[in-house]
Each structure stands twice: as C-alpha cells, then as structure tokens.
PDB file of C-alpha atoms in Angstrom:
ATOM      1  CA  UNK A   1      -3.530 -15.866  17.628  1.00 93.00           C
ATOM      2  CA  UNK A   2      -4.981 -14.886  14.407  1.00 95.00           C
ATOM      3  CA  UNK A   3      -7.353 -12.238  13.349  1.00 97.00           C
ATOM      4  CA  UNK A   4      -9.732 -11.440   9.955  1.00 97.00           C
ATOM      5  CA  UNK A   5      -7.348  -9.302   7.664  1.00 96.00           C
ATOM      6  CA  UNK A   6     -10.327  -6.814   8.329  1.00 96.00           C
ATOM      7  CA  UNK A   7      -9.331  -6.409  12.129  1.00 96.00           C
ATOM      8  CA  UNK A   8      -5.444  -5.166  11.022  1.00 96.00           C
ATOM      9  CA  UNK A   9      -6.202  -2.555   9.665  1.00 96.00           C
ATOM     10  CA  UNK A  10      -7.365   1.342  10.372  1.00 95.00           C
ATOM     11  CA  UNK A  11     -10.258   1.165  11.464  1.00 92.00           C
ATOM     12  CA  UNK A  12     -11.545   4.380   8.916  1.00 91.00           C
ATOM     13  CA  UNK A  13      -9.555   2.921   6.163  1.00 92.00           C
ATOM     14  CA  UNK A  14     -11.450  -0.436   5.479  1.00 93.00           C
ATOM     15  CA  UNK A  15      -9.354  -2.433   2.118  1.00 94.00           C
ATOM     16  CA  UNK A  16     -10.738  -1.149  -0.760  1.00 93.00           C
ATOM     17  CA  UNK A  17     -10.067  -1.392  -4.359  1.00 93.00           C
ATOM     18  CA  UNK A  18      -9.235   1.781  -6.451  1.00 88.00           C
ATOM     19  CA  UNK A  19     -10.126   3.423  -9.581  1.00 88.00           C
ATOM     20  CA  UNK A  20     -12.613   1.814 -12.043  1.00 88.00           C
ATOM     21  CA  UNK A  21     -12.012   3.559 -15.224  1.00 87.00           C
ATOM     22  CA  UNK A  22      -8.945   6.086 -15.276  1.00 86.00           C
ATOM     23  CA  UNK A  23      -9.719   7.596 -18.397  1.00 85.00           C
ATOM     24  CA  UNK A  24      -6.966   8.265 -20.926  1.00 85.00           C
ATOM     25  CA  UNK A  25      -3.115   8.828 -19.989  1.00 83.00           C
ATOM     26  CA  UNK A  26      -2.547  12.485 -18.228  1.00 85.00           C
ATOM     27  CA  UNK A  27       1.281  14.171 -18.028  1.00 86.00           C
ATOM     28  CA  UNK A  28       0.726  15.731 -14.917  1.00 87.00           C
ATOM     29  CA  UNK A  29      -2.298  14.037 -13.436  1.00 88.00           C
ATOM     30  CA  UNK A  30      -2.730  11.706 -10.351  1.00 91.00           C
ATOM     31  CA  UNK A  31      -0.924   8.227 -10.305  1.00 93.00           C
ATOM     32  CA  UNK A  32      -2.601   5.141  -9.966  1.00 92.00           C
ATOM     33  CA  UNK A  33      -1.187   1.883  -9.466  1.00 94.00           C
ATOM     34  CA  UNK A  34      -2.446  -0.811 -11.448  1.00 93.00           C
ATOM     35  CA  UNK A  35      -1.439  -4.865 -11.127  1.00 91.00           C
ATOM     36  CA  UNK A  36       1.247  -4.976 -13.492  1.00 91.00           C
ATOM     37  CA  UNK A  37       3.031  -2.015 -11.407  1.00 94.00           C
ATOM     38  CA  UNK A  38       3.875  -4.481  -8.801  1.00 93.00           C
ATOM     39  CA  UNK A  39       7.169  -6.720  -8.761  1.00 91.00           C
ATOM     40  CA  UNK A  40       9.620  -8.182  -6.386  1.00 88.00           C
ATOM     41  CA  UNK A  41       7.941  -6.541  -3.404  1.00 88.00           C
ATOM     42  CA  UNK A  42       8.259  -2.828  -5.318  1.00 91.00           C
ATOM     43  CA  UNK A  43       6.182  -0.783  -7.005  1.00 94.00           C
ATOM     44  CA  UNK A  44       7.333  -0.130 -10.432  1.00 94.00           C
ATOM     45  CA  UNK A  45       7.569   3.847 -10.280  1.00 92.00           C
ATOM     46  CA  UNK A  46       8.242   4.520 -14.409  1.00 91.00           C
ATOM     47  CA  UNK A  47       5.331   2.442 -14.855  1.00 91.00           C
ATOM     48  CA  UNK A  48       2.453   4.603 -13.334  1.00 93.00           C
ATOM     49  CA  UNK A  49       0.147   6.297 -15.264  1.00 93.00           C
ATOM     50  CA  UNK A  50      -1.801   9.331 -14.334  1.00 92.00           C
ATOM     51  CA  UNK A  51      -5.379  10.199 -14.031  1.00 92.00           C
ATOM     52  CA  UNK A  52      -7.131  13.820 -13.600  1.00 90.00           C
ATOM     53  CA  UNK A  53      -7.547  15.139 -11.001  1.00 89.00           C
ATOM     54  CA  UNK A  54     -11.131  14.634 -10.649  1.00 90.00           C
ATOM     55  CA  UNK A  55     -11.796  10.894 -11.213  1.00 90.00           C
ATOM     56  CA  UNK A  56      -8.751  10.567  -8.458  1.00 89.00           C
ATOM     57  CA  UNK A  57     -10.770  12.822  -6.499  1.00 88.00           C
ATOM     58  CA  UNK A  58     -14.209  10.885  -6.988  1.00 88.00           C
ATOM     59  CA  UNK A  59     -12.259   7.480  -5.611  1.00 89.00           C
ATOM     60  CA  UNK A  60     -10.602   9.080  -2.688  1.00 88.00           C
ATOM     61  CA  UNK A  61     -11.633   6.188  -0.558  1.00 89.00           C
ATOM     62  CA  UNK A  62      -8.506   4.229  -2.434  1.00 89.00           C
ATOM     63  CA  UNK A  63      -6.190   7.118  -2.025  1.00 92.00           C
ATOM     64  CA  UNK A  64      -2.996   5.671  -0.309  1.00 93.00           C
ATOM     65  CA  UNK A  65      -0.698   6.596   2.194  1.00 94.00           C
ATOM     66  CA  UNK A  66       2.623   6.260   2.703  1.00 94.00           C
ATOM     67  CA  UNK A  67       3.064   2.775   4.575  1.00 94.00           C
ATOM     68  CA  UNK A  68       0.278   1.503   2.989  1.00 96.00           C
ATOM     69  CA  UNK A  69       0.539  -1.984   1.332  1.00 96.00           C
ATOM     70  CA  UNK A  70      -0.610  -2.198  -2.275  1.00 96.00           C
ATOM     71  CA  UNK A  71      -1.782  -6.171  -3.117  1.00 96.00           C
ATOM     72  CA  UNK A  72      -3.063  -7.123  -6.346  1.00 94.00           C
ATOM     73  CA  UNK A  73      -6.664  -8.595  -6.419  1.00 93.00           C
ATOM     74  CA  UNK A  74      -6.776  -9.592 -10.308  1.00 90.00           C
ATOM     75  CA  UNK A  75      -4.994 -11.592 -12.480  1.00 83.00           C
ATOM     76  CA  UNK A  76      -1.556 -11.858 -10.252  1.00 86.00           C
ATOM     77  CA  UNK A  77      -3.321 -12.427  -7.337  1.00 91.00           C
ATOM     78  CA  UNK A  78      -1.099 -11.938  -4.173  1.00 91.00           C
ATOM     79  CA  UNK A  79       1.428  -9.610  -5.291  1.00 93.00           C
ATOM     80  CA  UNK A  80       2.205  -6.939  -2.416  1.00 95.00           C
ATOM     81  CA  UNK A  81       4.163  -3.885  -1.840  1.00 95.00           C
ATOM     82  CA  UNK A  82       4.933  -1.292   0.248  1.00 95.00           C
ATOM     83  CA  UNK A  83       3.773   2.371  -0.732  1.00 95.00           C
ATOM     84  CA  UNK A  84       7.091   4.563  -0.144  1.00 94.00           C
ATOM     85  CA  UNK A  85       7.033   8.086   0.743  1.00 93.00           C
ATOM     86  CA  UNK A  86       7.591   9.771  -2.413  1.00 93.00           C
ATOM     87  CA  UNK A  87       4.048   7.817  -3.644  1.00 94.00           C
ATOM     88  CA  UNK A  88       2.103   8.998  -0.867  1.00 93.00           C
ATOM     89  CA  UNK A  89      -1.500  10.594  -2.289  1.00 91.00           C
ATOM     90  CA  UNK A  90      -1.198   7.452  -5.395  1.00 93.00           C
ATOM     91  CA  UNK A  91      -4.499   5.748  -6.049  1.00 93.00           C
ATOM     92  CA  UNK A  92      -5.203   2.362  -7.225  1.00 93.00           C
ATOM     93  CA  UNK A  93      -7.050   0.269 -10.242  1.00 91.00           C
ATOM     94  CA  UNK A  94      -9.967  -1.834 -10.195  1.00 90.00           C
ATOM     95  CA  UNK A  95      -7.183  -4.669  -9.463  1.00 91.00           C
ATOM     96  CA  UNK A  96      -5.506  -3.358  -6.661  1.00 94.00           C
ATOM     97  CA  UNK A  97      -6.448  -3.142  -3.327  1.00 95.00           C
ATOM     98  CA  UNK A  98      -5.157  -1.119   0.121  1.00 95.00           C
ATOM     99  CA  UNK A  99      -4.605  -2.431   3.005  1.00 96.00           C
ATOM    100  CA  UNK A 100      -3.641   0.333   5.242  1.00 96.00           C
ATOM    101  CA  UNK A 101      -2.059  -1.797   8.640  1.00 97.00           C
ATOM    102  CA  UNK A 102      -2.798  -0.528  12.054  1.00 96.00           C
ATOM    103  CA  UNK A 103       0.009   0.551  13.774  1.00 95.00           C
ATOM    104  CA  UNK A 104      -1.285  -0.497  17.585  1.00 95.00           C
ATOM    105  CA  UNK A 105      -1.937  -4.366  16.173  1.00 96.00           C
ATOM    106  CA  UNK A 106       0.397  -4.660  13.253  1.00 97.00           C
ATOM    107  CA  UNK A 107       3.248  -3.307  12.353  1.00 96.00           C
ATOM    108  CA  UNK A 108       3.764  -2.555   8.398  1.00 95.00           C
ATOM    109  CA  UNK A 109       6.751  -4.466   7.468  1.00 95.00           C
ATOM    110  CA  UNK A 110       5.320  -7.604   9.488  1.00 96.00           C
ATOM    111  CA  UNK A 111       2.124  -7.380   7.800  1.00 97.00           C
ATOM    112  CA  UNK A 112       3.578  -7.368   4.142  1.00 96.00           C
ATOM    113  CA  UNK A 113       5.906 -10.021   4.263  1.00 95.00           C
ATOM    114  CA  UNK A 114       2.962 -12.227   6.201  1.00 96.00           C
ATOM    115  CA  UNK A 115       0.662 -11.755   3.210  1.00 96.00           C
ATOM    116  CA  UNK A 116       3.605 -12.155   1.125  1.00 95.00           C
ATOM    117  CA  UNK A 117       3.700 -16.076   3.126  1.00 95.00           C
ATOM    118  CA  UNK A 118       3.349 -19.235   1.846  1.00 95.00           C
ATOM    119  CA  UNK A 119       0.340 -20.049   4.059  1.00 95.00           C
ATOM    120  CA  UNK A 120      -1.183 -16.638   3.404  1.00 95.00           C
ATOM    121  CA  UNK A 121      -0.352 -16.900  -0.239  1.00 95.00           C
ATOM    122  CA  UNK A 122      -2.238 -20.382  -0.392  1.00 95.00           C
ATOM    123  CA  UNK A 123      -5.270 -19.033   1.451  1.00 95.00           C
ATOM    124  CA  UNK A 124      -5.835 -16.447  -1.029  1.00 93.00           C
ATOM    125  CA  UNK A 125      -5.366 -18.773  -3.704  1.00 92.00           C
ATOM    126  CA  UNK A 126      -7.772 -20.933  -2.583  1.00 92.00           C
ATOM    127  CA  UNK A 127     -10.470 -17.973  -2.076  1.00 91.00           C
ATOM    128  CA  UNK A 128      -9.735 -16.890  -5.355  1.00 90.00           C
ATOM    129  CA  UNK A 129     -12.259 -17.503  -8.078  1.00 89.00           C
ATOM    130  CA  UNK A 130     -12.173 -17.648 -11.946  1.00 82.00           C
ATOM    131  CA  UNK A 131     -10.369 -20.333 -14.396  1.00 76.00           C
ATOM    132  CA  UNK A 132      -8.784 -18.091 -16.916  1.00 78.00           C
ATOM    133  CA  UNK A 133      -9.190 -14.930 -14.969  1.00 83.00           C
ATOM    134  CA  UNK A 134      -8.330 -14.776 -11.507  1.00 88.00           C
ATOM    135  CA  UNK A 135      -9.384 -12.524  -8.699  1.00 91.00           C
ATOM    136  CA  UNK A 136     -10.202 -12.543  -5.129  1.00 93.00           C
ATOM    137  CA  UNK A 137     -13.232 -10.256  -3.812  1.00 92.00           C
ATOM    138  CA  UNK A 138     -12.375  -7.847  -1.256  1.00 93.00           C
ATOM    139  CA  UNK A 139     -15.070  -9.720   0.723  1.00 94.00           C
ATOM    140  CA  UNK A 140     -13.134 -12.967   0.951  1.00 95.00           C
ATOM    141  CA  UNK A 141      -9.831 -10.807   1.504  1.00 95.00           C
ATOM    142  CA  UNK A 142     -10.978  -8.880   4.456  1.00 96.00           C
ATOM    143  CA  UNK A 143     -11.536 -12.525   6.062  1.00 96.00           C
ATOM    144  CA  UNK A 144      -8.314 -14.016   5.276  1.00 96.00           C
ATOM    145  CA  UNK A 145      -7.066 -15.154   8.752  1.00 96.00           C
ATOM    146  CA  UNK A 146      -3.305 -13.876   9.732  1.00 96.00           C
ATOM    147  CA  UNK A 147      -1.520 -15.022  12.640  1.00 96.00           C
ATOM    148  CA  UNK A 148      -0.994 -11.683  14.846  1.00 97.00           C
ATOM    149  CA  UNK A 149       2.388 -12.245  17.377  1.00 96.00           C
ATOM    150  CA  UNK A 150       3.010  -9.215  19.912  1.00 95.00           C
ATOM    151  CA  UNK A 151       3.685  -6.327  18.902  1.00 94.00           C
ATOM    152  CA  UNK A 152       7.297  -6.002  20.684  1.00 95.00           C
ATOM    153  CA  UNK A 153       8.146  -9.338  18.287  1.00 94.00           C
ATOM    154  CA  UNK A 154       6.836  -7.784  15.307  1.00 94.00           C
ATOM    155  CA  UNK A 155       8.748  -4.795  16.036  1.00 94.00           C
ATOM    156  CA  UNK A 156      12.156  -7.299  16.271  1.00 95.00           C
ATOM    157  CA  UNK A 157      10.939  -8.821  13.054  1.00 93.00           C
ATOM    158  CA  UNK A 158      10.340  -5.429  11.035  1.00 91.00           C
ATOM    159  CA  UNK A 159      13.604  -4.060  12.136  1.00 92.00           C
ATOM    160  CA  UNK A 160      15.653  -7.355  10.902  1.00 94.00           C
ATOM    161  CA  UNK A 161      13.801  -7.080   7.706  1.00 91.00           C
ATOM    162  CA  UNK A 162      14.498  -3.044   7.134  1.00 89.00           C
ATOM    163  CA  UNK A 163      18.384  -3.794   7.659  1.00 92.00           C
ATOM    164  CA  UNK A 164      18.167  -6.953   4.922  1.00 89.00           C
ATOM    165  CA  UNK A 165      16.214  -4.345   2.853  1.00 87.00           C
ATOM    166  CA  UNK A 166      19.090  -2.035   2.795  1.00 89.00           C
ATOM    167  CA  UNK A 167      22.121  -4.694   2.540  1.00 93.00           C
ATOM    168  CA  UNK A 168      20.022  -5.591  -0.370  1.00 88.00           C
ATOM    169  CA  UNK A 169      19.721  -2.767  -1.854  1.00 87.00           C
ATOM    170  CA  UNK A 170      23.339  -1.490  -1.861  1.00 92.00           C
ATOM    171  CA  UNK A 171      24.197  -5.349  -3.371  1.00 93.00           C
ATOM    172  CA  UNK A 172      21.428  -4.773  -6.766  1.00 90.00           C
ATOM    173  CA  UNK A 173      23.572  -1.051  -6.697  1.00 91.00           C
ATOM    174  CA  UNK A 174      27.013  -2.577  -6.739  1.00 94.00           C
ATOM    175  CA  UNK A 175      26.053  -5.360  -8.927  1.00 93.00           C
ATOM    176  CA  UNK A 176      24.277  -2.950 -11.384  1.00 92.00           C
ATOM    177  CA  UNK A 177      27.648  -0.814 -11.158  1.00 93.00           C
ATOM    178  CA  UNK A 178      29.951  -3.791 -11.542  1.00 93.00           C
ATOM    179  CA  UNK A 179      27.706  -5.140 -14.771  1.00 93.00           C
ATOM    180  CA  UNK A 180      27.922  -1.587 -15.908  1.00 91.00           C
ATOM    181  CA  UNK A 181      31.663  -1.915 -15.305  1.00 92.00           C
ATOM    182  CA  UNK A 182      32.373  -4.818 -17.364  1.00 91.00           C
ATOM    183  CA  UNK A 183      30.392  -3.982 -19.955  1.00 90.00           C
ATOM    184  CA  UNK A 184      32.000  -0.808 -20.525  1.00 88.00           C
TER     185      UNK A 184
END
C-alpha cells in the first residue's frame, strides 16, 4: 500500500522548509544546511555555515532532529540524507526541506533510501516545476505517494542497509589509507 509522504511523518512535525535569509557567516552560531551540503547520501559537515542564534530561533519549525532526513527542494531536486547525531538542533535553507519519519509507520533508513528510488525520484521530477531553475513545492512533496510495506520488513530492510553502511564505510577508510599509502 502506499500513503501521501504527508501521512509518514510526525504528526507535529509536518515537512517544512528552513531558513529564508541566514544573514551573514557566524563562527559560533547555529548551522544550517543548505542544498549544496548534500552528497552521496551525507551531509557535507565542513560545509555548514552558521546563523545567530536568533534567526535559528525565529525558524524553529525547521529545526532538525537527529534521524531526520534532509532532501533538497531547489535546484538538485531529490538529494536526501540522513541527519546524524552530532547535527542534531541544525536548521535548514529556503532549499531544504525535513521530513521527520514516523517511527510507528516508517522506519528512517527505509524511508530515505525509498525517496532516494528511482520511482520516487521520477515522481518528484515530474512535480517539479521551473526550466532553468528547479524546485518542487512542499505542497506537491507532502503528496508524493510511497509504497509503505510492514513495519517488521522495513525493520529487515533498515538493518541490511546499516550493516552495508558500515562495510562501506571501513572500505572509503582503507582505500583513503591505502591511496594515502602509495602516495607517500
């Protein structure tokens, strides 16, 4: 069965999109993730930038969690990733949106890497609008249809993908070291 990207979610954390002007650069102000901070699943940590305090504070409805996923809504259009525990409290851009999955429906590994789907992905393309400059409203997001198997199978599926996750992990480490290696 499917169900409206809407009904996945926390119910008091509908998917919303972040911060609409951050203001300059701060050294030891709030980070925000913006759509170029996303790649290969990650968010690119070194990349954040930082806001005060108080214009994070004024958009607390797009504060994240840990567990949340992060999905650009501008430009890159599709690209998701999980927020990990060291970015809990991060906010988002105009561009970004949360989608904050809810734990007795979805479980958050299943939910990322089913957005992260070729049907999904071509769904959201197709609700996207704009020739040169592309973007999906949150509107048209929070009705994107995604197929919902149960829970115990989703559970299967999120543990397979957390053990690939770490055998892949220790192979970019070992390559990285091995590169580093033969350079040297």
């Amino acid at each position: 069965p499917e169900k409206p990207l809407a009904e996945v979610v926390m119910p008091d954390k509908i998917i919303t999109y972040g911060i609409v002007q951050a203001g300059p650069p701060q050294e030891d102000g709030v980070p925000y993730i913006r759509t170029g901070d996303i790649a290969n699943g990650k968010i690119l940590v070194d990349r954040l930038l930082r806001t005060t305090t108080e214009i994070a504070a004024s958009y607390e409805r797009s504060c994240c969690s840990a567990g949340d996923i992060v999905m650009s809504i501008r430009a890159t259009i599709g690209t998701t990733a999980i927020v990990p525990d060291s970015l809990d409290g991060v906010n988002l851009t105009q561009g970004t949106a949360r989608i904050s999955p809810d734990h007795s429906v979805v479980t958050t590994e299943y939910l990322h890497w089913a957005i992260k789907s070729d049907g999904i992905q071509m769904k959201i393309d197709r609700e996207a609008k704009g020739a040169t400059f592309r973007e999906i409203t949150l509107t048209r997001l929070r009705d994107i249809p995604v197929p919902v198997p149960p829970l115990e199978s989703q559970c299967r599926f999120s543990a397979m993908i957390k053990s690939y996750e770490v055998q892949r992990d220790l192979t970019e480490t070992s390559l990285r070291r091995s590169e580093g290696l033969f350079g040297s």
